[in-house]
PDB file of C-alpha atoms in Angstrom:
ATOM      1  CA  UNK U   1     145.792 -95.729 156.724  1.00  0.00           C
ATOM      2  CA  UNK U   2     147.592 -92.870 158.289  1.00  0.00           C
ATOM      3  CA  UNK U   3     147.181 -92.000 162.042  1.00  0.00           C
ATOM      4  CA  UNK U   4     147.593 -88.391 163.254  1.00  0.00           C
ATOM      5  CA  UNK U   5     148.853 -87.336 166.509  1.00  0.00           C
ATOM      6  CA  UNK U   6     145.522 -87.363 168.451  1.00  0.00           C
ATOM      7  CA  UNK U   7     144.892 -90.895 167.130  1.00  0.00           C
ATOM      8  CA  UNK U   8     148.413 -91.954 168.647  1.00  0.00           C
ATOM      9  CA  UNK U   9     147.636 -90.284 171.851  1.00  0.00           C
ATOM     10  CA  UNK U  10     144.300 -91.856 172.304  1.00  0.00           C
ATOM     11  CA  UNK U  11     145.792 -95.345 171.382  1.00  0.00           C
ATOM     12  CA  UNK U  12     148.430 -94.674 174.011  1.00  0.00           C
ATOM     13  CA  UNK U  13     145.672 -93.521 176.648  1.00  0.00           C
ATOM     14  CA  UNK U  14     143.683 -96.797 175.843  1.00  0.00           C
ATOM     15  CA  UNK U  15     146.751 -98.957 176.225  1.00  0.00           C
ATOM     16  CA  UNK U  16     147.439 -97.358 179.649  1.00  0.00           C
ATOM     17  CA  UNK U  17     143.757 -97.915 180.805  1.00  0.00           C
ATOM     18  CA  UNK U  18     143.858-101.480 179.592  1.00  0.00           C
ATOM     19  CA  UNK U  19     147.006-102.285 181.539  1.00  0.00           C
ATOM     20  CA  UNK U  20     145.591-100.427 184.732  1.00  0.00           C
ATOM     21  CA  UNK U  21     142.418-102.477 184.318  1.00  0.00           C
ATOM     22  CA  UNK U  22     144.344-105.710 183.942  1.00  0.00           C
ATOM     23  CA  UNK U  23     146.426-104.890 187.044  1.00  0.00           C
ATOM     24  CA  UNK U  24     143.351-104.155 189.021  1.00  0.00           C
ATOM     25  CA  UNK U  25     141.579-107.271 188.085  1.00  0.00           C
ATOM     26  CA  UNK U  26     144.715-109.381 189.157  1.00  0.00           C
ATOM     27  CA  UNK U  27     144.732-107.633 192.503  1.00  0.00           C
ATOM     28  CA  UNK U  28     141.041-107.931 193.102  1.00  0.00           C
ATOM     29  CA  UNK U  29     141.063-111.596 192.433  1.00  0.00           C
ATOM     30  CA  UNK U  30     143.583-112.073 195.594  1.00  0.00           C
ATOM     31  CA  UNK U  31     141.818-109.369 197.843  1.00  0.00           C
ATOM     32  CA  UNK U  32     138.363-108.609 199.056  1.00  0.00           C
ATOM     33  CA  UNK U  33     136.381-105.713 197.645  1.00  0.00           C
ATOM     34  CA  UNK U  34     135.387-104.484 201.176  1.00  0.00           C
ATOM     35  CA  UNK U  35     138.451-103.680 203.090  1.00  0.00           C
ATOM     36  CA  UNK U  36     136.522-102.701 206.419  1.00  0.00           C
ATOM     37  CA  UNK U  37     137.220-104.943 209.231  1.00  0.00           C
ATOM     38  CA  UNK U  38     134.054-106.899 210.194  1.00  0.00           C
ATOM     39  CA  UNK U  39     132.606-106.856 213.548  1.00  0.00           C
ATOM     40  CA  UNK U  40     134.132-109.428 216.103  1.00  0.00           C
ATOM     41  CA  UNK U  41     132.728-112.834 216.237  1.00  0.00           C
ATOM     42  CA  UNK U  42     131.289-113.707 219.731  1.00  0.00           C
ATOM     43  CA  UNK U  43     131.807-116.648 221.907  1.00  0.00           C
ATOM     44  CA  UNK U  44     128.642-118.005 220.685  1.00  0.00           C
ATOM     45  CA  UNK U  45     129.850-117.835 216.966  1.00  0.00           C
ATOM     46  CA  UNK U  46     133.123-119.606 217.998  1.00  0.00           C
ATOM     47  CA  UNK U  47     131.176-122.396 219.804  1.00  0.00           C
ATOM     48  CA  UNK U  48     128.882-122.630 216.811  1.00  0.00           C
ATOM     49  CA  UNK U  49     131.841-123.115 214.539  1.00  0.00           C
ATOM     50  CA  UNK U  50     133.200-126.045 216.760  1.00  0.00           C
ATOM     51  CA  UNK U  51     129.941-127.941 216.924  1.00  0.00           C
ATOM     52  CA  UNK U  52     129.496-127.780 213.141  1.00  0.00           C
ATOM     53  CA  UNK U  53     133.292-128.983 212.978  1.00  0.00           C
ATOM     54  CA  UNK U  54     132.062-132.301 214.285  1.00  0.00           C
ATOM     55  CA  UNK U  55     130.533-132.803 210.652  1.00  0.00           C
ATOM     56  CA  UNK U  56     134.048-132.244 209.014  1.00  0.00           C
ATOM     57  CA  UNK U  57     134.216-135.522 207.411  1.00  0.00           C
ATOM     58  CA  UNK U  58     130.398-135.927 206.602  1.00  0.00           C
ATOM     59  CA  UNK U  59     131.038-135.376 202.858  1.00  0.00           C
ATOM     60  CA  UNK U  60     134.651-136.733 202.663  1.00  0.00           C
ATOM     61  CA  UNK U  61     135.644-137.662 199.036  1.00  0.00           C
ATOM     62  CA  UNK U  62     138.931-138.141 197.335  1.00  0.00           C
ATOM     63  CA  UNK U  63     138.969-135.213 195.230  1.00  0.00           C
ATOM     64  CA  UNK U  64     138.582-132.466 197.900  1.00  0.00           C
ATOM     65  CA  UNK U  65     138.817-134.673 201.028  1.00  0.00           C
ATOM     66  CA  UNK U  66     137.169-132.535 203.818  1.00  0.00           C
ATOM     67  CA  UNK U  67     136.435-129.435 201.888  1.00  0.00           C
ATOM     68  CA  UNK U  68     132.685-129.710 202.095  1.00  0.00           C
ATOM     69  CA  UNK U  69     132.748-130.355 205.793  1.00  0.00           C
ATOM     70  CA  UNK U  70     135.369-127.350 206.317  1.00  0.00           C
ATOM     71  CA  UNK U  71     133.242-124.819 204.475  1.00  0.00           C
ATOM     72  CA  UNK U  72     130.086-126.071 206.438  1.00  0.00           C
ATOM     73  CA  UNK U  73     132.043-125.525 209.601  1.00  0.00           C
ATOM     74  CA  UNK U  74     132.905-121.800 208.531  1.00  0.00           C
ATOM     75  CA  UNK U  75     129.783-121.005 206.764  1.00  0.00           C
ATOM     76  CA  UNK U  76     127.720-118.908 209.603  1.00  0.00           C
ATOM     77  CA  UNK U  77     130.809-116.991 210.489  1.00  0.00           C
ATOM     78  CA  UNK U  78     131.697-116.193 206.953  1.00  0.00           C
ATOM     79  CA  UNK U  79     128.177-114.971 206.235  1.00  0.00           C
ATOM     80  CA  UNK U  80     128.576-112.696 209.353  1.00  0.00           C
ATOM     81  CA  UNK U  81     131.964-111.378 208.172  1.00  0.00           C
ATOM     82  CA  UNK U  82     131.223-110.904 204.461  1.00  0.00           C
ATOM     83  CA  UNK U  83     128.493-108.470 203.795  1.00  0.00           C
ATOM     84  CA  UNK U  84     129.532-108.131 200.172  1.00  0.00           C
ATOM     85  CA  UNK U  85     128.146-110.951 198.104  1.00  0.00           C
ATOM     86  CA  UNK U  86     131.166-110.945 195.786  1.00  0.00           C
ATOM     87  CA  UNK U  87     133.565-111.244 198.938  1.00  0.00           C
ATOM     88  CA  UNK U  88     131.352-114.201 200.299  1.00  0.00           C
ATOM     89  CA  UNK U  89     131.473-116.119 196.926  1.00  0.00           C
ATOM     90  CA  UNK U  90     135.241-115.739 196.621  1.00  0.00           C
ATOM     91  CA  UNK U  91     135.732-116.787 200.190  1.00  0.00           C
ATOM     92  CA  UNK U  92     133.519-119.907 199.794  1.00  0.00           C
ATOM     93  CA  UNK U  93     135.263-120.723 196.568  1.00  0.00           C
ATOM     94  CA  UNK U  94     138.618-120.704 198.127  1.00  0.00           C
ATOM     95  CA  UNK U  95     137.378-122.772 200.925  1.00  0.00           C
ATOM     96  CA  UNK U  96     136.185-125.518 198.756  1.00  0.00           C
ATOM     97  CA  UNK U  97     139.711-126.179 197.831  1.00  0.00           C
ATOM     98  CA  UNK U  98     141.417-129.540 198.938  1.00  0.00           C
ATOM     99  CA  UNK U  99     141.999-129.712 202.549  1.00  0.00           C
ATOM    100  CA  UNK U 100     142.795-132.700 204.777  1.00  0.00           C
ATOM    101  CA  UNK U 101     143.394-131.971 208.507  1.00  0.00           C
ATOM    102  CA  UNK U 102     142.827-134.085 211.813  1.00  0.00           C
ATOM    103  CA  UNK U 103     139.134-133.870 212.749  1.00  0.00           C
ATOM    104  CA  UNK U 104     139.900-133.275 216.369  1.00  0.00           C
ATOM    105  CA  UNK U 105     142.249-130.176 216.223  1.00  0.00           C
ATOM    106  CA  UNK U 106     140.884-128.718 213.102  1.00  0.00           C
ATOM    107  CA  UNK U 107     139.131-125.924 215.202  1.00  0.00           C
ATOM    108  CA  UNK U 108     142.447-124.234 215.888  1.00  0.00           C
ATOM    109  CA  UNK U 109     142.933-123.791 212.113  1.00  0.00           C
ATOM    110  CA  UNK U 110     139.219-122.845 211.540  1.00  0.00           C
ATOM    111  CA  UNK U 111     139.465-120.245 214.243  1.00  0.00           C
ATOM    112  CA  UNK U 112     142.711-118.770 212.954  1.00  0.00           C
ATOM    113  CA  UNK U 113     141.229-118.542 209.302  1.00  0.00           C
ATOM    114  CA  UNK U 114     138.161-116.717 210.684  1.00  0.00           C
ATOM    115  CA  UNK U 115     140.355-114.291 212.361  1.00  0.00           C
ATOM    116  CA  UNK U 116     142.244-113.622 208.910  1.00  0.00           C
ATOM    117  CA  UNK U 117     138.918-113.549 207.246  1.00  0.00           C
ATOM    118  CA  UNK U 118     137.657-110.861 209.612  1.00  0.00           C
ATOM    119  CA  UNK U 119     140.769-108.933 208.979  1.00  0.00           C
ATOM    120  CA  UNK U 120     140.129-109.228 205.265  1.00  0.00           C
ATOM    121  CA  UNK U 121     143.650-110.558 204.551  1.00  0.00           C
ATOM    122  CA  UNK U 122     144.560-111.584 200.985  1.00  0.00           C
ATOM    123  CA  UNK U 123     143.006-114.890 199.746  1.00  0.00           C
ATOM    124  CA  UNK U 124     146.573-116.214 198.843  1.00  0.00           C
ATOM    125  CA  UNK U 125     147.705-115.539 202.427  1.00  0.00           C
ATOM    126  CA  UNK U 126     144.817-117.480 204.009  1.00  0.00           C
ATOM    127  CA  UNK U 127     145.260-120.244 201.485  1.00  0.00           C
ATOM    128  CA  UNK U 128     148.984-120.490 202.417  1.00  0.00           C
ATOM    129  CA  UNK U 129     148.245-120.558 205.978  1.00  0.00           C
ATOM    130  CA  UNK U 130     145.853-123.503 205.662  1.00  0.00           C
ATOM    131  CA  UNK U 131     148.314-125.473 203.339  1.00  0.00           C
ATOM    132  CA  UNK U 132     151.284-124.883 205.874  1.00  0.00           C
ATOM    133  CA  UNK U 133     149.230-125.936 209.033  1.00  0.00           C
ATOM    134  CA  UNK U 134     147.081-128.747 207.907  1.00  0.00           C
ATOM    135  CA  UNK U 135     149.999-131.226 207.657  1.00  0.00           C
ATOM    136  CA  UNK U 136     151.575-130.549 211.126  1.00  0.00           C
ATOM    137  CA  UNK U 137     148.066-130.274 212.733  1.00  0.00           C
ATOM    138  CA  UNK U 138     147.309-133.769 211.242  1.00  0.00           C
ATOM    139  CA  UNK U 139     150.530-135.191 212.691  1.00  0.00           C
ATOM    140  CA  UNK U 140     149.998-133.608 216.126  1.00  0.00           C
ATOM    141  CA  UNK U 141     146.323-134.996 216.149  1.00  0.00           C
ATOM    142  CA  UNK U 142     147.478-138.424 215.342  1.00  0.00           C
ATOM    143  CA  UNK U 143     149.972-138.302 218.130  1.00  0.00           C
ATOM    144  CA  UNK U 144     147.780-136.828 220.717  1.00  0.00           C
ATOM    145  CA  UNK U 145     144.656-138.603 220.180  1.00  0.00           C
ATOM    146  CA  UNK U 146     145.242-141.908 218.333  1.00  0.00           C
ATOM    147  CA  UNK U 147     148.450-142.770 219.821  1.00  0.00           C
ATOM    148  CA  UNK U 148     148.225-141.412 223.215  1.00  0.00           C
ATOM    149  CA  UNK U 149     144.657-140.463 224.521  1.00  0.00           C
ATOM    150  CA  UNK U 150     142.874-143.287 222.794  1.00  0.00           C
ATOM    151  CA  UNK U 151     144.969-146.343 224.195  1.00  0.00           C
ATOM    152  CA  UNK U 152     144.938-144.796 227.688  1.00  0.00           C
ATOM    153  CA  UNK U 153     141.199-144.401 227.782  1.00  0.00           C
ATOM    154  CA  UNK U 154     140.584-147.678 225.869  1.00  0.00           C
ATOM    155  CA  UNK U 155     142.997-149.397 228.252  1.00  0.00           C
ATOM    156  CA  UNK U 156     141.147-148.261 231.476  1.00  0.00           C
ATOM    157  CA  UNK U 157     137.821-148.973 229.953  1.00  0.00           C
ATOM    158  CA  UNK U 158     138.824-152.348 228.733  1.00  0.00           C
ATOM    159  CA  UNK U 159     140.173-153.344 232.176  1.00  0.00           C
ATOM    160  CA  UNK U 160     137.049-152.531 233.627  1.00  0.00           C
ATOM    161  CA  UNK U 161     135.037-154.550 231.199  1.00  0.00           C
ATOM    162  CA  UNK U 162     137.268-157.601 231.660  1.00  0.00           C
ATOM    163  CA  UNK U 163     136.353-157.535 235.389  1.00  0.00           C
ATOM    164  CA  UNK U 164     132.864-157.621 234.411  1.00  0.00           C
ATOM    165  CA  UNK U 165     131.904-153.986 235.060  1.00  0.00           C
ATOM    166  CA  UNK U 166     129.218-152.356 232.740  1.00  0.00           C
ATOM    167  CA  UNK U 167     130.943-149.145 233.339  1.00  0.00           C
ATOM    168  CA  UNK U 168     133.886-150.059 231.361  1.00  0.00           C
ATOM    169  CA  UNK U 169     132.522-148.697 227.788  1.00  0.00           C
ATOM    170  CA  UNK U 170     131.047-145.796 229.656  1.00  0.00           C
ATOM    171  CA  UNK U 171     134.145-144.804 231.499  1.00  0.00           C
ATOM    172  CA  UNK U 172     135.946-145.297 228.233  1.00  0.00           C
ATOM    173  CA  UNK U 173     133.599-142.841 226.332  1.00  0.00           C
ATOM    174  CA  UNK U 174     133.556-140.322 229.143  1.00  0.00           C
ATOM    175  CA  UNK U 175     137.250-139.954 229.560  1.00  0.00           C
ATOM    176  CA  UNK U 176     137.984-139.707 225.834  1.00  0.00           C
ATOM    177  CA  UNK U 177     135.210-137.339 224.903  1.00  0.00           C
ATOM    178  CA  UNK U 178     135.783-135.140 227.861  1.00  0.00           C
ATOM    179  CA  UNK U 179     139.300-134.466 226.747  1.00  0.00           C
ATOM    180  CA  UNK U 180     138.334-134.404 223.032  1.00  0.00           C
ATOM    181  CA  UNK U 181     135.626-131.827 223.437  1.00  0.00           C
ATOM    182  CA  UNK U 182     137.614-129.670 225.859  1.00  0.00           C
ATOM    183  CA  UNK U 183     140.302-129.678 223.295  1.00  0.00           C
ATOM    184  CA  UNK U 184     138.105-128.973 220.369  1.00  0.00           C
ATOM    185  CA  UNK U 185     136.328-126.166 221.879  1.00  0.00           C
ATOM    186  CA  UNK U 186     139.502-124.833 223.606  1.00  0.00           C
ATOM    187  CA  UNK U 187     141.393-124.784 220.279  1.00  0.00           C
ATOM    188  CA  UNK U 188     138.528-122.976 218.503  1.00  0.00           C
ATOM    189  CA  UNK U 189     138.803-120.001 220.992  1.00  0.00           C
ATOM    190  CA  UNK U 190     142.556-120.011 221.080  1.00  0.00           C
ATOM    191  CA  UNK U 191     142.970-120.109 217.405  1.00  0.00           C
ATOM    192  CA  UNK U 192     140.602-117.281 216.866  1.00  0.00           C
ATOM    193  CA  UNK U 193     142.061-115.129 219.669  1.00  0.00           C
ATOM    194  CA  UNK U 194     145.631-115.853 218.497  1.00  0.00           C
ATOM    195  CA  UNK U 195     144.715-114.950 215.001  1.00  0.00           C
ATOM    196  CA  UNK U 196     142.953-111.673 216.132  1.00  0.00           C
ATOM    197  CA  UNK U 197     145.818-110.552 218.245  1.00  0.00           C
ATOM    198  CA  UNK U 198     148.517-111.376 215.352  1.00  0.00           C
ATOM    199  CA  UNK U 199     146.516-109.522 212.718  1.00  0.00           C
ATOM    200  CA  UNK U 200     148.531-106.254 212.946  1.00  0.00           C
ATOM    201  CA  UNK U 201     151.592-108.608 212.367  1.00  0.00           C
ATOM    202  CA  UNK U 202     149.889-110.372 209.636  1.00  0.00           C
ATOM    203  CA  UNK U 203     149.110-107.148 207.877  1.00  0.00           C
ATOM    204  CA  UNK U 204     152.679-105.638 208.414  1.00  0.00           C
ATOM    205  CA  UNK U 205     154.312-108.861 206.838  1.00  0.00           C
ATOM    206  CA  UNK U 206     151.680-110.331 204.612  1.00  0.00           C
ATOM    207  CA  UNK U 207     154.182-111.258 201.895  1.00  0.00           C
ATOM    208  CA  UNK U 208     156.793-112.611 204.100  1.00  0.00           C
ATOM    209  CA  UNK U 209     154.146-114.783 206.076  1.00  0.00           C
ATOM    210  CA  UNK U 210     152.508-116.067 202.798  1.00  0.00           C
ATOM    211  CA  UNK U 211     156.218-117.000 201.476  1.00  0.00           C
ATOM    212  CA  UNK U 212     157.261-118.578 204.637  1.00  0.00           C
ATOM    213  CA  UNK U 213     153.811-120.609 204.916  1.00  0.00           C
ATOM    214  CA  UNK U 214     154.115-121.657 201.323  1.00  0.00           C
ATOM    215  CA  UNK U 215     157.848-123.030 202.208  1.00  0.00           C
ATOM    216  CA  UNK U 216     156.375-124.833 205.049  1.00  0.00           C
ATOM    217  CA  UNK U 217     153.600-126.224 203.045  1.00  0.00           C
ATOM    218  CA  UNK U 218     155.938-127.728 200.093  1.00  0.00           C
ATOM    219  CA  UNK U 219     158.349-129.011 202.948  1.00  0.00           C
ATOM    220  CA  UNK U 220     155.379-130.898 204.382  1.00  0.00           C
ATOM    221  CA  UNK U 221     154.322-132.331 200.936  1.00  0.00           C
ATOM    222  CA  UNK U 222     157.863-133.259 200.187  1.00  0.00           C
ATOM    223  CA  UNK U 223     157.995-135.058 203.444  1.00  0.00           C
ATOM    224  CA  UNK U 224     154.660-136.790 202.744  1.00  0.00           C
ATOM    225  CA  UNK U 225     155.961-137.767 199.373  1.00  0.00           C
ATOM    226  CA  UNK U 226     158.846-139.578 200.793  1.00  0.00           C
ATOM    227  CA  UNK U 227     156.888-141.247 203.520  1.00  0.00           C
ATOM    228  CA  UNK U 228     153.837-142.579 201.939  1.00  0.00           C
ATOM    229  CA  UNK U 229     154.620-142.900 197.986  1.00  0.00           C
ATOM    230  CA  UNK U 230     155.930-146.266 197.497  1.00  0.00           C
ATOM    231  CA  UNK U 231     157.296-146.955 194.045  1.00  0.00           C
ATOM    232  CA  UNK U 232     160.432-149.098 193.184  1.00  0.00           C
ATOM    233  CA  UNK U 233     161.725-151.389 190.200  1.00  0.00           C
ATOM    234  CA  UNK U 234     163.269-154.793 190.322  1.00  0.00           C
ATOM    235  CA  UNK U 235     164.894-154.169 187.068  1.00  0.00           C
ATOM    236  CA  UNK U 236     168.642-154.999 186.686  1.00  0.00           C
ATOM    237  CA  UNK U 237     171.271-153.768 184.152  1.00  0.00           C
ATOM    238  CA  UNK U 238     173.540-156.581 182.754  1.00  0.00           C
ATOM    239  CA  UNK U 239     176.818-155.562 181.469  1.00  0.00           C
ATOM    240  CA  UNK U 240     178.939-158.757 180.636  1.00  0.00           C
ATOM    241  CA  UNK U 241     179.013-160.650 183.970  1.00  0.00           C
ATOM    242  CA  UNK U 242     178.069-157.745 186.036  1.00  0.00           C
ATOM    243  CA  UNK U 243     174.524-157.376 187.244  1.00  0.00           C
ATOM    244  CA  UNK U 244     173.541-153.940 188.575  1.00  0.00           C
ATOM    245  CA  UNK U 245     170.294-153.414 190.442  1.00  0.00           C
ATOM    246  CA  UNK U 246     168.642-150.211 188.831  1.00  0.00           C
ATOM    247  CA  UNK U 247     166.877-149.260 192.039  1.00  0.00           C
ATOM    248  CA  UNK U 248     169.444-149.882 194.789  1.00  0.00           C
ATOM    249  CA  UNK U 249     172.637-149.244 193.022  1.00  0.00           C
ATOM    250  CA  UNK U 250     171.666-146.596 190.461  1.00  0.00           C
ATOM    251  CA  UNK U 251     168.544-144.470 191.294  1.00  0.00           C
ATOM    252  CA  UNK U 252     168.808-144.531 195.042  1.00  0.00           C
ATOM    253  CA  UNK U 253     172.574-143.552 194.683  1.00  0.00           C
ATOM    254  CA  UNK U 254     171.492-140.762 192.599  1.00  0.00           C
ATOM    255  CA  UNK U 255     168.693-139.563 195.126  1.00  0.00           C
ATOM    256  CA  UNK U 256     166.634-141.807 197.525  1.00  0.00           C
ATOM    257  CA  UNK U 257     162.883-141.751 196.501  1.00  0.00           C
ATOM    258  CA  UNK U 258     163.550-140.532 193.161  1.00  0.00           C
ATOM    259  CA  UNK U 259     160.823-142.546 191.520  1.00  0.00           C
ATOM    260  CA  UNK U 260     158.107-141.603 194.022  1.00  0.00           C
ATOM    261  CA  UNK U 261     159.158-137.976 193.332  1.00  0.00           C
ATOM    262  CA  UNK U 262     158.864-138.531 189.698  1.00  0.00           C
ATOM    263  CA  UNK U 263     155.509-140.158 189.853  1.00  0.00           C
ATOM    264  CA  UNK U 264     154.162-137.449 192.059  1.00  0.00           C
ATOM    265  CA  UNK U 265     155.408-134.633 189.724  1.00  0.00           C
ATOM    266  CA  UNK U 266     153.681-136.673 186.726  1.00  0.00           C
ATOM    267  CA  UNK U 267     150.457-136.791 188.719  1.00  0.00           C
ATOM    268  CA  UNK U 268     150.717-133.064 189.346  1.00  0.00           C
ATOM    269  CA  UNK U 269     151.299-132.320 185.659  1.00  0.00           C
ATOM    270  CA  UNK U 270     148.200-134.284 184.871  1.00  0.00           C
ATOM    271  CA  UNK U 271     146.201-132.359 187.405  1.00  0.00           C
ATOM    272  CA  UNK U 272     147.370-129.036 185.939  1.00  0.00           C
ATOM    273  CA  UNK U 273     145.953-130.404 182.488  1.00  0.00           C
ATOM    274  CA  UNK U 274     142.499-130.850 184.244  1.00  0.00           C
ATOM    275  CA  UNK U 275     142.724-134.616 184.931  1.00  0.00           C
ATOM    276  CA  UNK U 276     140.292-135.379 187.765  1.00  0.00           C
ATOM    277  CA  UNK U 277     141.504-137.031 190.925  1.00  0.00           C
ATOM    278  CA  UNK U 278     139.228-140.054 190.142  1.00  0.00           C
ATOM    279  CA  UNK U 279     140.882-140.544 186.759  1.00  0.00           C
ATOM    280  CA  UNK U 280     144.229-140.384 188.404  1.00  0.00           C
ATOM    281  CA  UNK U 281     143.447-142.946 190.951  1.00  0.00           C
ATOM    282  CA  UNK U 282     142.141-145.288 188.044  1.00  0.00           C
ATOM    283  CA  UNK U 283     145.510-144.569 185.977  1.00  0.00           C
ATOM    284  CA  UNK U 284     147.568-145.253 189.161  1.00  0.00           C
ATOM    285  CA  UNK U 285     145.868-148.569 189.720  1.00  0.00           C
ATOM    286  CA  UNK U 286     146.160-149.602 186.196  1.00  0.00           C
ATOM    287  CA  UNK U 287     149.896-148.449 185.939  1.00  0.00           C
ATOM    288  CA  UNK U 288     150.755-150.449 189.123  1.00  0.00           C
ATOM    289  CA  UNK U 289     149.018-153.771 188.052  1.00  0.00           C
ATOM    290  CA  UNK U 290     150.407-153.622 184.581  1.00  0.00           C
ATOM    291  CA  UNK U 291     153.869-152.647 185.884  1.00  0.00           C
ATOM    292  CA  UNK U 292     153.792-155.557 188.419  1.00  0.00           C
ATOM    293  CA  UNK U 293     152.771-158.018 185.593  1.00  0.00           C
ATOM    294  CA  UNK U 294     155.566-157.228 183.238  1.00  0.00           C
ATOM    295  CA  UNK U 295     158.341-156.887 185.920  1.00  0.00           C
ATOM    296  CA  UNK U 296     158.658-153.131 185.687  1.00  0.00           C
ATOM    297  CA  UNK U 297     157.438-152.571 189.365  1.00  0.00           C
TER     298      UNK U 297
END
């Protein structure tokens, strides 16, 4: 079948329109339909967010960790920010992704995220900031609350209780929660105000900030793998009378924590193939038990 010049022009035009449509769909998937900056959140809105953050871990699970509680924390403010139903849906979908942060200083991150949501930052930028900050905030929260504030307050309360004072536990609860709530609400307002004042800078350097945040996030993940994933083998290589320990004399010489890294990458590859976290936990347990029984691990 022969095509004339008009047919070729129409085909070329259709090709161009299809390319433009695909490009537009890719952009819209990462950006909000409404670009108008929403009205500023009030102090009441931020305080409400801080109060709701107390239920951050109410729906904790091993697939998304604190995602349900995180979205519950942000939900009233997100409804106020996004009048467009499609934008609200995209925002909710993104905030139901995996997140695990310290439950006491989470309000700094949620305040910052709400400021970025109000400024209609790209979804990928908001996601990158979340990933980059949740690790450091977890470490800071552990050091500040569990390793510093809790022992001090518990020590004072316990010393009073040992002396027979009924005020021991009361003093402990008052001291600990006074600091806890002051930090929780203070960080909520500080995070939101810091994010609002930084929005012009964020808009001017979105790609750089997103790239930098992604690098920080990957660095944190790499450190977590090296610190928390434990995997080694007792196998030895025998060559004549020589016995070479595979773990210490070969693998560790090539790169420390090579096996934990390899196992983490394997789990990641399986997750990309839609293996659920529950299945991966089961496979990890089976692999560990069998590996120990046959002398591989």
